[in-house]
PDB file of C-alpha atoms in Angstrom:
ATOM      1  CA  UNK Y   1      99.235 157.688 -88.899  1.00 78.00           C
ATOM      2  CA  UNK Y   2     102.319 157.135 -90.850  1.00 83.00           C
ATOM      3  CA  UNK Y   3     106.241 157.980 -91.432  1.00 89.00           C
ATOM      4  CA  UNK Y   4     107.165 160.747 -88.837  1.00 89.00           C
ATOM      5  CA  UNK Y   5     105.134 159.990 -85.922  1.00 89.00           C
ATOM      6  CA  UNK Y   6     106.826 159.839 -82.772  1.00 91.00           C
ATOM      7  CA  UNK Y   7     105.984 158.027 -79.557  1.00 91.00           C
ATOM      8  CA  UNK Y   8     106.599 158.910 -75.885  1.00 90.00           C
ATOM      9  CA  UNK Y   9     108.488 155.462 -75.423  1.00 89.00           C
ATOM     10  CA  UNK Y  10     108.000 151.663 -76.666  1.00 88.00           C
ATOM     11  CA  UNK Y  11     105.179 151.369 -73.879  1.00 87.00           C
ATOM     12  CA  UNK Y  12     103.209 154.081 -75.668  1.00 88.00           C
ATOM     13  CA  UNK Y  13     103.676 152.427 -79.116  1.00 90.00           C
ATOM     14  CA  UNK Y  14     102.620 148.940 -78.478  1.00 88.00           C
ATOM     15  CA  UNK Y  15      98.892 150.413 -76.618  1.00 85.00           C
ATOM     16  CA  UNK Y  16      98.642 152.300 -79.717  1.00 87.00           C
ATOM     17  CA  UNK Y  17      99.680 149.229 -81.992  1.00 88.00           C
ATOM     18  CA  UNK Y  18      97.143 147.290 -80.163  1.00 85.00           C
ATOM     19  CA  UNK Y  19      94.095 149.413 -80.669  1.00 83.00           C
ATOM     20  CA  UNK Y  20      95.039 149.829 -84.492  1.00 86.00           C
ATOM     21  CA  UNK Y  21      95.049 146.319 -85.050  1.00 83.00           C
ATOM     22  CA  UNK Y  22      92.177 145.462 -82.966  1.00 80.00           C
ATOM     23  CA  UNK Y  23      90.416 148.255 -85.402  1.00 78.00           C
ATOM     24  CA  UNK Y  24      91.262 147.079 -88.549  1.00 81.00           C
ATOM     25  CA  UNK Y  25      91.096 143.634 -86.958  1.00 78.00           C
ATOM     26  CA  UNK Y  26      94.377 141.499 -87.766  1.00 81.00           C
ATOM     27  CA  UNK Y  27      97.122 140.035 -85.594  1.00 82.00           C
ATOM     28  CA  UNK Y  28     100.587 140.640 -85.690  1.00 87.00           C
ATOM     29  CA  UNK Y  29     103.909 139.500 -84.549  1.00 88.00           C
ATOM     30  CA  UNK Y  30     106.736 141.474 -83.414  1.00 90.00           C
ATOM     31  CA  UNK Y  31     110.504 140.616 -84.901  1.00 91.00           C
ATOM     32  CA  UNK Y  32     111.923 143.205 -82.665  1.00 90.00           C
ATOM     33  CA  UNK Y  33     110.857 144.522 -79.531  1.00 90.00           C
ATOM     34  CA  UNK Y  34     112.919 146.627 -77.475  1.00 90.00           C
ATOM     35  CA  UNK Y  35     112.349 150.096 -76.117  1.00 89.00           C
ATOM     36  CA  UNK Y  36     114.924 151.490 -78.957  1.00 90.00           C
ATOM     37  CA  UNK Y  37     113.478 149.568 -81.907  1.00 91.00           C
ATOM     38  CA  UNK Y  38     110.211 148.560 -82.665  1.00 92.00           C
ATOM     39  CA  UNK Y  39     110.004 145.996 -85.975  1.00 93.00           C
ATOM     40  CA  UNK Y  40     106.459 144.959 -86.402  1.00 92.00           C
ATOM     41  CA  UNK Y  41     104.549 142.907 -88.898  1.00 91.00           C
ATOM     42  CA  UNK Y  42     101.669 141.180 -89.891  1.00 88.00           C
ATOM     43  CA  UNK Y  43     100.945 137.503 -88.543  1.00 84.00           C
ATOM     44  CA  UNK Y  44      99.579 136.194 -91.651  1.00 84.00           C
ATOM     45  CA  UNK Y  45     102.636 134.471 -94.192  1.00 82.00           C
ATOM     46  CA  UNK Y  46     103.058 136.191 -97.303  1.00 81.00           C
ATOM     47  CA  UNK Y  47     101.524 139.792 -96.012  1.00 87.00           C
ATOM     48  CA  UNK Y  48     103.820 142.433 -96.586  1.00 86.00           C
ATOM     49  CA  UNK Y  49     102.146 144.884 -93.733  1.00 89.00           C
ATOM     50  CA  UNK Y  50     105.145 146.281 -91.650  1.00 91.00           C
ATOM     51  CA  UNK Y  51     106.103 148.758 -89.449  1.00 92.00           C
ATOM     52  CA  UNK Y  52     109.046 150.239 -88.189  1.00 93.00           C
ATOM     53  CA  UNK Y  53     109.613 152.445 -85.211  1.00 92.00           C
ATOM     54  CA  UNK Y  54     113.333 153.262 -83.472  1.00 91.00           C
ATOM     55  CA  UNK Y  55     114.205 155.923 -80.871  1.00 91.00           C
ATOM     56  CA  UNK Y  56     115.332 159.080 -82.134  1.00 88.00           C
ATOM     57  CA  UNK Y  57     118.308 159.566 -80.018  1.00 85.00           C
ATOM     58  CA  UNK Y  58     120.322 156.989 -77.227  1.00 81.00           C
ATOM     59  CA  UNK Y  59     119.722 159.165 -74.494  1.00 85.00           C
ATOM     60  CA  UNK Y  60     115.860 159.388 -75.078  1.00 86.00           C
ATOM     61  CA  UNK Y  61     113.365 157.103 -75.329  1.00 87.00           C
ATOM     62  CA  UNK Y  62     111.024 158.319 -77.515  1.00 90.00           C
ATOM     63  CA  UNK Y  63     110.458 156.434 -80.572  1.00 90.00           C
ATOM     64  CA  UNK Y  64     109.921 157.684 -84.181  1.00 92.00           C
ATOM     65  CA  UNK Y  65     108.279 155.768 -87.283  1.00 92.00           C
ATOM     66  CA  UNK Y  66     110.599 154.948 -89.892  1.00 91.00           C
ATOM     67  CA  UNK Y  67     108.750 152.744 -92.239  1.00 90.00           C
ATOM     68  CA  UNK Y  68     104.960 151.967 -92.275  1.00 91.00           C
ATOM     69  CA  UNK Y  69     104.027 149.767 -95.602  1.00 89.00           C
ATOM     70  CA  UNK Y  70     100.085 149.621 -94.263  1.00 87.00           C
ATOM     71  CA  UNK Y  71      98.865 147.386 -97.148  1.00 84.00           C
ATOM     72  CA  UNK Y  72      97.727 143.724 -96.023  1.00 82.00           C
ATOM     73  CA  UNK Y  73      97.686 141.235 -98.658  1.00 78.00           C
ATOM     74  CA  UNK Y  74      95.102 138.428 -97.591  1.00 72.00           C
ATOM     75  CA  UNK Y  75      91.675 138.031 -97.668  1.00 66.00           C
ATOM     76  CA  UNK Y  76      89.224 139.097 -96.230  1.00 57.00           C
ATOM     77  CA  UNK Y  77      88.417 135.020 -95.257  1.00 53.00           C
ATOM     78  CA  UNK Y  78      91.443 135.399 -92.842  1.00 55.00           C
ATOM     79  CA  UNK Y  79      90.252 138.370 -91.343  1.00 53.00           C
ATOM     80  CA  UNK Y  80      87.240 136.614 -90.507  1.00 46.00           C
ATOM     81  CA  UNK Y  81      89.146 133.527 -88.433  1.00 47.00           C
ATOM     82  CA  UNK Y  82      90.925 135.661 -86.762  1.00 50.00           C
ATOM     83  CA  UNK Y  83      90.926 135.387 -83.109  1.00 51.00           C
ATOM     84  CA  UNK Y  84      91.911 138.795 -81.175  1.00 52.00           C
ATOM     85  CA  UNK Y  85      93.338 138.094 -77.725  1.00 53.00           C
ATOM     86  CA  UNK Y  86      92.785 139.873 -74.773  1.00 54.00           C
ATOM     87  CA  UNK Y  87      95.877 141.378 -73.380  1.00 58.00           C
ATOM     88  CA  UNK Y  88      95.283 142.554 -69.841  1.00 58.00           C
ATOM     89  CA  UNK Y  89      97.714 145.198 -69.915  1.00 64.00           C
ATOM     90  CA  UNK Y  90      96.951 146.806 -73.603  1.00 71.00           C
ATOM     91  CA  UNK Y  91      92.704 146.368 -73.092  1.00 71.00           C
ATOM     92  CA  UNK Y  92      92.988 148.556 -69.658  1.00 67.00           C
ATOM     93  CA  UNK Y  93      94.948 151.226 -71.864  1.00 71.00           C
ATOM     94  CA  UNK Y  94      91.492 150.945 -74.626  1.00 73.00           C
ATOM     95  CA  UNK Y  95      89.125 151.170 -72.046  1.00 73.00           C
ATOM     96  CA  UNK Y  96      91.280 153.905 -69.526  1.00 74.00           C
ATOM     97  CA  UNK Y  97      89.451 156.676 -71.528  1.00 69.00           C
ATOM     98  CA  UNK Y  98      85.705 155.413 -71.295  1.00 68.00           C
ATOM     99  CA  UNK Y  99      86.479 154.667 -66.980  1.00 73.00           C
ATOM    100  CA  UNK Y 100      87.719 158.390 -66.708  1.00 70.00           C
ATOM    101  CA  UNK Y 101      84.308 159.574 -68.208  1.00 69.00           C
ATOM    102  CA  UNK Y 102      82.161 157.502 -66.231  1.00 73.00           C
ATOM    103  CA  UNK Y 103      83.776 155.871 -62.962  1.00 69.00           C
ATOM    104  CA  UNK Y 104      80.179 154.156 -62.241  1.00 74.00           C
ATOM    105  CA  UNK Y 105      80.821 152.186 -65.479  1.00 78.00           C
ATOM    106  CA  UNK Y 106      80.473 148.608 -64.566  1.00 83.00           C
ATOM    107  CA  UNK Y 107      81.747 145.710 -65.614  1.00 81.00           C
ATOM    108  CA  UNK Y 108      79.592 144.674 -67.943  1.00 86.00           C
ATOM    109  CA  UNK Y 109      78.899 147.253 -69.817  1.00 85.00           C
ATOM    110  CA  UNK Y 110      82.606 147.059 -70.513  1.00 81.00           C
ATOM    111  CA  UNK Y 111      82.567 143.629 -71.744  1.00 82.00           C
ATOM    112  CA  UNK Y 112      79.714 145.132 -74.066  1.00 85.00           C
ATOM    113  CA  UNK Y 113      81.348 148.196 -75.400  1.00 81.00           C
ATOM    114  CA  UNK Y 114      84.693 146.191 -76.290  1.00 78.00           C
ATOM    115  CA  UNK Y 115      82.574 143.834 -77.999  1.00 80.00           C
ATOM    116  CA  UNK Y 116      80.929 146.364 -80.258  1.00 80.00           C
ATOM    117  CA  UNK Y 117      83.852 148.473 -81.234  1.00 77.00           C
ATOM    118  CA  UNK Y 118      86.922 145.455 -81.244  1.00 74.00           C
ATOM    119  CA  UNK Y 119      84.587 142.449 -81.358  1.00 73.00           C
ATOM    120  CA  UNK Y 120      86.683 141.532 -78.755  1.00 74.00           C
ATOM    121  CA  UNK Y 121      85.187 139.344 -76.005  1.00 76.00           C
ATOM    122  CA  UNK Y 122      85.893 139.366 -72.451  1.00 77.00           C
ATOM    123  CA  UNK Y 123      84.708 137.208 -69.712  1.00 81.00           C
ATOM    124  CA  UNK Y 124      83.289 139.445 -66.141  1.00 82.00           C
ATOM    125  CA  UNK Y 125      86.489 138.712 -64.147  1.00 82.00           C
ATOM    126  CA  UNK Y 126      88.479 140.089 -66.955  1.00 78.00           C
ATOM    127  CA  UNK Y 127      86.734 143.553 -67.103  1.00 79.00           C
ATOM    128  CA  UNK Y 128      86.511 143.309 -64.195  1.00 80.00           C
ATOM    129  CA  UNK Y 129      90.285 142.938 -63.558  1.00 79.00           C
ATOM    130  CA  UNK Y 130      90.525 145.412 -66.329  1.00 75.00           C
ATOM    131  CA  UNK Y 131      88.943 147.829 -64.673  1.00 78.00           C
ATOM    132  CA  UNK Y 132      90.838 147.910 -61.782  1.00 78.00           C
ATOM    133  CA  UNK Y 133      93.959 148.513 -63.678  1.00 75.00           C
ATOM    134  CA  UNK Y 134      92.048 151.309 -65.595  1.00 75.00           C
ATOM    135  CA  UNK Y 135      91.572 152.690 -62.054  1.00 75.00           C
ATOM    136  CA  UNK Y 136      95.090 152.228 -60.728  1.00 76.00           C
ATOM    137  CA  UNK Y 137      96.292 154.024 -64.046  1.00 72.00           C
ATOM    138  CA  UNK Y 138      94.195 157.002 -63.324  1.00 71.00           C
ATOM    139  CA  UNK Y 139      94.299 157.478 -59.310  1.00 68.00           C
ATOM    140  CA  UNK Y 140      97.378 155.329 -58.857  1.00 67.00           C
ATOM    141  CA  UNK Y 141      97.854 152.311 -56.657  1.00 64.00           C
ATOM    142  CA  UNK Y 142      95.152 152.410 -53.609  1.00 60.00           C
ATOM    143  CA  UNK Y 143      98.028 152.492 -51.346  1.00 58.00           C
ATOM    144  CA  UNK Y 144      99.262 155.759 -52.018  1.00 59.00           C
ATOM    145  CA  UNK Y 145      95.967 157.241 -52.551  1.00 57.00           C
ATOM    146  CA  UNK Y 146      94.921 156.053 -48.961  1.00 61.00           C
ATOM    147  CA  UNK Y 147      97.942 157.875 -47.949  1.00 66.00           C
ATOM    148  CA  UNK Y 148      96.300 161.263 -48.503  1.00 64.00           C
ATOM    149  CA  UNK Y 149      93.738 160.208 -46.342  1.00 65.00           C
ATOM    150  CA  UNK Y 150      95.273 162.991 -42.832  1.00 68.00           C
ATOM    151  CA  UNK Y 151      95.896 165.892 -45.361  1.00 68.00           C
ATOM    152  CA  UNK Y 152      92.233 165.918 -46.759  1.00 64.00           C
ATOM    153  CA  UNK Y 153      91.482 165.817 -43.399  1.00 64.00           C
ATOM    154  CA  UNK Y 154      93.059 168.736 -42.205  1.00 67.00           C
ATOM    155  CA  UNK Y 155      92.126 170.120 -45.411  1.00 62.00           C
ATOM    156  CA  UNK Y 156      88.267 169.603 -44.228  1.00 56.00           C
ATOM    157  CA  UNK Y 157      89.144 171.613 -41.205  1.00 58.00           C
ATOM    158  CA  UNK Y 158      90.385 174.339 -43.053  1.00 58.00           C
ATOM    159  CA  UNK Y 159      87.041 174.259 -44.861  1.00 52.00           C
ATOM    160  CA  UNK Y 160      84.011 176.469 -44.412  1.00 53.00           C
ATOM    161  CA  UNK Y 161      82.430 174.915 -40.827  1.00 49.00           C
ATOM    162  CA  UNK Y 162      79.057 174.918 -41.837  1.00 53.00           C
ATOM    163  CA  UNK Y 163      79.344 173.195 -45.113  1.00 51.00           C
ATOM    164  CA  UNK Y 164      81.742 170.306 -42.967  1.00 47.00           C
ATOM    165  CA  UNK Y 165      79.194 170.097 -40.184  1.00 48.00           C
ATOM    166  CA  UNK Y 166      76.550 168.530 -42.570  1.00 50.00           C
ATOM    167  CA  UNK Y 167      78.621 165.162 -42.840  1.00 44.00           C
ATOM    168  CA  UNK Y 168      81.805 165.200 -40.891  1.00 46.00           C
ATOM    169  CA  UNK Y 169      81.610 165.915 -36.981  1.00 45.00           C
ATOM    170  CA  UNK Y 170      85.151 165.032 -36.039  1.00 44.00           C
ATOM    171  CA  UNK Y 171      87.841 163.504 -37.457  1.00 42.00           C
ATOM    172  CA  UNK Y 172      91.135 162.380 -35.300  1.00 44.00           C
ATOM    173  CA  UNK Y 173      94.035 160.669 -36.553  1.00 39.00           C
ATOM    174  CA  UNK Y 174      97.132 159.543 -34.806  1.00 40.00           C
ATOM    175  CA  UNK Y 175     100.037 157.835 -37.303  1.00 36.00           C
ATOM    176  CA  UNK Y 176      98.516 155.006 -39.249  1.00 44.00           C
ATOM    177  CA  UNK Y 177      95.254 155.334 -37.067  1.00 55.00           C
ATOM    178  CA  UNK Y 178      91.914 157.641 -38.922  1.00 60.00           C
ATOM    179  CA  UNK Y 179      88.583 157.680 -36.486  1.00 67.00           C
ATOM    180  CA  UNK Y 180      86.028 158.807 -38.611  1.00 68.00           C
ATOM    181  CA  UNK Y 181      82.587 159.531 -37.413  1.00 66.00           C
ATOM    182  CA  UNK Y 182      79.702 161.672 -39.372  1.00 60.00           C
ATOM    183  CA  UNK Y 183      78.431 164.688 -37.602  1.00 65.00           C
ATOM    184  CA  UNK Y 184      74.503 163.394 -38.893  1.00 66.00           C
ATOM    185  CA  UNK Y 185      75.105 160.416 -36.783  1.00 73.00           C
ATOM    186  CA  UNK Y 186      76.488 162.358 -33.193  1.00 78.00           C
ATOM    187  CA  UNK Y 187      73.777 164.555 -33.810  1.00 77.00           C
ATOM    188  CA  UNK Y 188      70.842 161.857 -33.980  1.00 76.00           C
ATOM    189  CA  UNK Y 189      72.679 159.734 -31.213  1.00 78.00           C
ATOM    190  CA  UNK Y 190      72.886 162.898 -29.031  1.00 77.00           C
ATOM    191  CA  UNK Y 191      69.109 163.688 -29.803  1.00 77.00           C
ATOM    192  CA  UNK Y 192      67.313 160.407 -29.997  1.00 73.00           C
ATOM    193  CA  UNK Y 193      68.971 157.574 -29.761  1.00 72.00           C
ATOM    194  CA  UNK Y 194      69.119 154.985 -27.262  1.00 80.00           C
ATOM    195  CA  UNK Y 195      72.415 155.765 -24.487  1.00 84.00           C
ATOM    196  CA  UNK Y 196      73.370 152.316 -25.303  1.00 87.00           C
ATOM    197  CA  UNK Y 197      76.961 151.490 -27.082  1.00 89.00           C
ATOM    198  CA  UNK Y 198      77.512 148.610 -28.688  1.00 92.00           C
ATOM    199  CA  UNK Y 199      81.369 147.641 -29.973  1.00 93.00           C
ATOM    200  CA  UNK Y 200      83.039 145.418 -31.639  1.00 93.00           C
ATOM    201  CA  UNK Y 201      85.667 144.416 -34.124  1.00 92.00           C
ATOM    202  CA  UNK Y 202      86.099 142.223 -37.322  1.00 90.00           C
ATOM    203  CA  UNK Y 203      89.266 140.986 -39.138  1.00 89.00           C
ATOM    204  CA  UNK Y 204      89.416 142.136 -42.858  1.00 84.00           C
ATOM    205  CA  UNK Y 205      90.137 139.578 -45.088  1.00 77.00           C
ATOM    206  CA  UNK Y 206      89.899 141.669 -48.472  1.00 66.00           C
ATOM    207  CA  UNK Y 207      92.964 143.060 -50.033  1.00 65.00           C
ATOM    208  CA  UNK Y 208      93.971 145.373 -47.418  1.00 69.00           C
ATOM    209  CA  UNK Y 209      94.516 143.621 -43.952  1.00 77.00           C
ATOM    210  CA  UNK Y 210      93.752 144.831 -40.730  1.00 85.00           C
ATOM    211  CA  UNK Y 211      90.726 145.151 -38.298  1.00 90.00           C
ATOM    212  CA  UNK Y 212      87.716 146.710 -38.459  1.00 90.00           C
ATOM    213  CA  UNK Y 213      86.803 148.937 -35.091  1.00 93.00           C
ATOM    214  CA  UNK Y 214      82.839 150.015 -34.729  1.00 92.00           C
ATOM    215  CA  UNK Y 215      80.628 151.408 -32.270  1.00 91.00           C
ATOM    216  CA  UNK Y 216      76.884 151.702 -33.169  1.00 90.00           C
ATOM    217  CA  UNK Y 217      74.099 151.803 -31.037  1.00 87.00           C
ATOM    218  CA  UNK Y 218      70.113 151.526 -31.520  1.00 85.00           C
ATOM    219  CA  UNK Y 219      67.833 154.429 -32.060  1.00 80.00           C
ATOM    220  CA  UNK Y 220      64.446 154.767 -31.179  1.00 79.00           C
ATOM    221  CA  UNK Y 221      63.046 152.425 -34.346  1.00 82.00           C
ATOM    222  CA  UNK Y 222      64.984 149.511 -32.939  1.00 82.00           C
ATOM    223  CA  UNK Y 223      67.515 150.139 -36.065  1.00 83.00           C
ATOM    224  CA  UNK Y 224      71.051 149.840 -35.590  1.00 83.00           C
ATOM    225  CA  UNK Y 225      72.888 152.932 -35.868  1.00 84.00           C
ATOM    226  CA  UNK Y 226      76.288 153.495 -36.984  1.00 84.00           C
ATOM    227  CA  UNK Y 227      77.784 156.074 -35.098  1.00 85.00           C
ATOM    228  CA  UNK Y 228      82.140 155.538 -35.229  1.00 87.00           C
ATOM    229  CA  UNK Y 229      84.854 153.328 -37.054  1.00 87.00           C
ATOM    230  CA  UNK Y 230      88.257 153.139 -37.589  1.00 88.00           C
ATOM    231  CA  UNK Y 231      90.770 150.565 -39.198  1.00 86.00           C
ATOM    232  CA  UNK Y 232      93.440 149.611 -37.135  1.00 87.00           C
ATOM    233  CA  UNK Y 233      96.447 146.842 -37.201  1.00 86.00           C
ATOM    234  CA  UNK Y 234      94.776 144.491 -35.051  1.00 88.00           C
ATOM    235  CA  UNK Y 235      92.663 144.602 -31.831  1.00 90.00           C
ATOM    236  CA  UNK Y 236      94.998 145.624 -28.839  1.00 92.00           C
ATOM    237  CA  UNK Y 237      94.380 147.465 -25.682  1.00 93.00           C
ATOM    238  CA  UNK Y 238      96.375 150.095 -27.069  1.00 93.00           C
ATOM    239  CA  UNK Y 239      94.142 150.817 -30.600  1.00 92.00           C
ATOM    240  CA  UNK Y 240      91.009 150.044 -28.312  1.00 93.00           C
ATOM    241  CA  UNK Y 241      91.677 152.603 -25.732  1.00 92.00           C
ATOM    242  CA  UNK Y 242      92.530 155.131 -29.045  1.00 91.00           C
ATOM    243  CA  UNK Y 243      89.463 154.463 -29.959  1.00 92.00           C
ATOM    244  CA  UNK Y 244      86.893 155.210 -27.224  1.00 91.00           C
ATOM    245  CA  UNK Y 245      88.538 158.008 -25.768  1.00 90.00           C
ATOM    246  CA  UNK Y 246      87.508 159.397 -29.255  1.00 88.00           C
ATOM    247  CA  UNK Y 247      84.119 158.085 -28.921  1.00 88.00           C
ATOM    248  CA  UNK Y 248      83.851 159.434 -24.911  1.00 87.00           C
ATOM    249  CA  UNK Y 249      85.097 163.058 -26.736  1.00 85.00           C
ATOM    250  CA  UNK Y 250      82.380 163.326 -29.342  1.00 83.00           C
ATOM    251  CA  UNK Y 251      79.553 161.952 -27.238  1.00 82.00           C
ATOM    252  CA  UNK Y 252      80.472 165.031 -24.869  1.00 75.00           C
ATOM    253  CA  UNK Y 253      81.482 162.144 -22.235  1.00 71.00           C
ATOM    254  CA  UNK Y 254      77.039 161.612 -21.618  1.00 80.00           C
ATOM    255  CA  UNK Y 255      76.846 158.386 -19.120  1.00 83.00           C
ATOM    256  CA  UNK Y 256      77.042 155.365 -22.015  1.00 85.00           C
ATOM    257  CA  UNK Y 257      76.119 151.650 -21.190  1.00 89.00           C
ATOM    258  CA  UNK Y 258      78.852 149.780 -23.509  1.00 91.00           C
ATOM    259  CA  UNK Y 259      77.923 146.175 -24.452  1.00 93.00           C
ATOM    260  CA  UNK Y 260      80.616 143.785 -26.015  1.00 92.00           C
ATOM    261  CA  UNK Y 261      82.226 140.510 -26.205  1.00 88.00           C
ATOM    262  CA  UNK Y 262      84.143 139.120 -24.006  1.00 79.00           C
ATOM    263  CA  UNK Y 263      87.711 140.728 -25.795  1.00 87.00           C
ATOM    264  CA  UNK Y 264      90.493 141.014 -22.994  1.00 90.00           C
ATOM    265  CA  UNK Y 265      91.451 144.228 -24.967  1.00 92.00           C
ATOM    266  CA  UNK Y 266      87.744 145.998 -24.670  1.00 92.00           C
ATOM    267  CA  UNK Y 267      87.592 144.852 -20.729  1.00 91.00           C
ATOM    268  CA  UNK Y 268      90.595 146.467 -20.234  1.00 92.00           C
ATOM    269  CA  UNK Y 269      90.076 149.759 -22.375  1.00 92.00           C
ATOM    270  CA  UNK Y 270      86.689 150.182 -21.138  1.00 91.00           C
ATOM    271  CA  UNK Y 271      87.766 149.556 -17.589  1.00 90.00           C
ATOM    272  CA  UNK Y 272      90.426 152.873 -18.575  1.00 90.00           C
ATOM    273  CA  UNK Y 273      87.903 155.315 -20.209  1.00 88.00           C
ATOM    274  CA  UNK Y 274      84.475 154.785 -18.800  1.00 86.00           C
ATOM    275  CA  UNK Y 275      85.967 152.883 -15.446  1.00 81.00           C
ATOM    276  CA  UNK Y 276      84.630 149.602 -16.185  1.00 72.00           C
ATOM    277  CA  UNK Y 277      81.264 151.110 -15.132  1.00 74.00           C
ATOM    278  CA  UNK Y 278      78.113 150.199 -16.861  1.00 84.00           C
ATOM    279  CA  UNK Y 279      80.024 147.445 -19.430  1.00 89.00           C
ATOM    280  CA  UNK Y 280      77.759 144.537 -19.977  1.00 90.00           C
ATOM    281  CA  UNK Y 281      78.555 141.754 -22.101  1.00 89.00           C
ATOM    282  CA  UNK Y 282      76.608 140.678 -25.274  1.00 88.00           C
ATOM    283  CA  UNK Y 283      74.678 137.655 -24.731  1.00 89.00           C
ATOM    284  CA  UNK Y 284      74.949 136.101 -27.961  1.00 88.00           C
ATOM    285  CA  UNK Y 285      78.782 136.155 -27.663  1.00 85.00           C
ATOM    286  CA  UNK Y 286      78.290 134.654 -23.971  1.00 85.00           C
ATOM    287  CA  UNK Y 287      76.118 131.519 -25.372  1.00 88.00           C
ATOM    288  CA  UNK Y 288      78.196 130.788 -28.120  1.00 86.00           C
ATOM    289  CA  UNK Y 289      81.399 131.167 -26.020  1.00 82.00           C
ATOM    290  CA  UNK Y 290      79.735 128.395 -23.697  1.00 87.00           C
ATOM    291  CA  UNK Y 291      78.645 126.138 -26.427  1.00 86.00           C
ATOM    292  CA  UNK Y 292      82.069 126.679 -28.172  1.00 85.00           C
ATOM    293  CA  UNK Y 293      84.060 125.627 -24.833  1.00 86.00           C
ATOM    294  CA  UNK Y 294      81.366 122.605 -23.461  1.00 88.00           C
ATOM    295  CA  UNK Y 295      81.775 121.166 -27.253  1.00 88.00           C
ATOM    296  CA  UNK Y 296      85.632 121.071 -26.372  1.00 87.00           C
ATOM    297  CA  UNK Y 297      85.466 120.101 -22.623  1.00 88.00           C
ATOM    298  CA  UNK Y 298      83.131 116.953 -23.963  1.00 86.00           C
ATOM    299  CA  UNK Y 299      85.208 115.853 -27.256  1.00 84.00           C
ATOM    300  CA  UNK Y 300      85.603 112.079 -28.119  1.00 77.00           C
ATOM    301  CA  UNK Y 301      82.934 111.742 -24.752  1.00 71.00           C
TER     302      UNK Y 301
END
């Protein structure tokens, strides 16, 4: 804006530096950059565009424009071969505002708006990426938000029962543990659904480790039903047994038939809950198992 303005600190001033000169489309290089002083000019030799931005005091780090000489002498011919780069850092601040206003926004419709108002182009994994920083900037890192994850759920206790009842039945946690199950699916397993459990858990090979604890069953359409899940460190007897004493407490302990793999862990957690009664194993699990060990057994035969 000119002489006078002041920035929160040098982080602030080069987002803002960015978007100006991805507005008024030219590149520039930076002779100083430090979080006390900020000496900027233009790319292009002989153009005397400059600014210059230092912190007001040593013991703060706000920054304060000195001198701004926002005159570029070149032509418009070098405007035109200019390249603007994508800076992963400074294009999540420029596109921050537009994924606070619409969290749906996807990808490419980033790429797209960028393109219109900077002409500056972005390939899908970049917006992408972009995006996520966006994100992180406005919710913080997924880590800590995940962390909030036992006080909303006392929080949804505290709330008006009817209004939880529609989507949340129960919900149990116990240190780094959270069963979650939806009060429309106890409700239709209670009512209609087939007495039959089926369990099971995957590894999760995504960004956040761990292992994926289910329990669906079938309802009368022959459609699986989802019914419980949790994420847990890995699958142990101990995060097993967690788990279906939860699922024997909002079933209202009716007389299940569990079917599962083979998993030493689920033997010996269903054998502790339910007393091993009524556990029959998947088949598919069986024939693979025996195709997986006769394929060893007859190697190099």
């Amino acid at each position: 804006m000119g002489v006078g303005q002041t920035f929160d600190d040098a982080i602030v001033f080069r987002k803002v530096l960015y978007k100006y000169s991805l507005a008024h489309r030219f590149g520039y290089i930076f002779v100083r950059n430090s979080p006390k002083k900020m000496i900027v000019k233009c790319n292009i030799d002989g153009c005397k565009w400059k600014i210059s931005a230092y912190a007001l005091r040593k013991t703060t780090s706000i920054l304060c424009m000195k001198k701004f000489h926002n005159e570029h002498m070149h032509s418009a011919q070098d405007n035109l071969l200019l390249k603007q780069k994508a800076n992963s850092r400074l294009t999540s601040s420029i596109i921050i505002d537009a994924v606070r206003g619409n969290v749906e926004k996807t990808s490419n419709e980033i790429r797209q708006n960028l393109y219109k108002e900077y002409r500056l182009n972005l390939t899908y994994r970049q917006a992408l990426r972009e995006k996520d920083r966006a994100l992180e900037e406005i919710h913080g890192l997924p880590q800590k938000s995940y962390m909030l994850i036992p006080w909303l759920c006392e929080k949804l206790k505290e709330t008006d029962p009817d209004t939880v009842a529609k989507w949340v039945a129960s919900t149990n946690y116990r240190f780094d543990r959270l069963f979650i199950a939806y009060g429309c699916c106890i409700k239709g397993f209670l009512q209609s659904a087939h007495l039959i459990l089926f369990i099971d858990g995957s590894y999760l090979s995504g960004l956040y480790k761990g292992t994926l604890l289910a329990a669906s069953v079938i309802d009368t359409n022959n459609d699986l039903f989802p019914l419980a899940y949790t994420i847990v460190g890995g699958e142990t007897y101990d995060n097993w047994a967690w788990f279906l004493e939860n699922v024997r407490e909002i079933t209202h302990q009716v007389q299940l038939t569990i079917v599962s793999d083979r998993h030493n862990a689920i033997v010996g957690a269903v054998h502790a809950i339910f007393d091993g009664n009524r556990h029959a194993f998947c088949y598919h699990h069986v024939k693979e198992n025996c195709s997986s060990e006769f394929t060893k057994i007859n190697r190099g035969k």
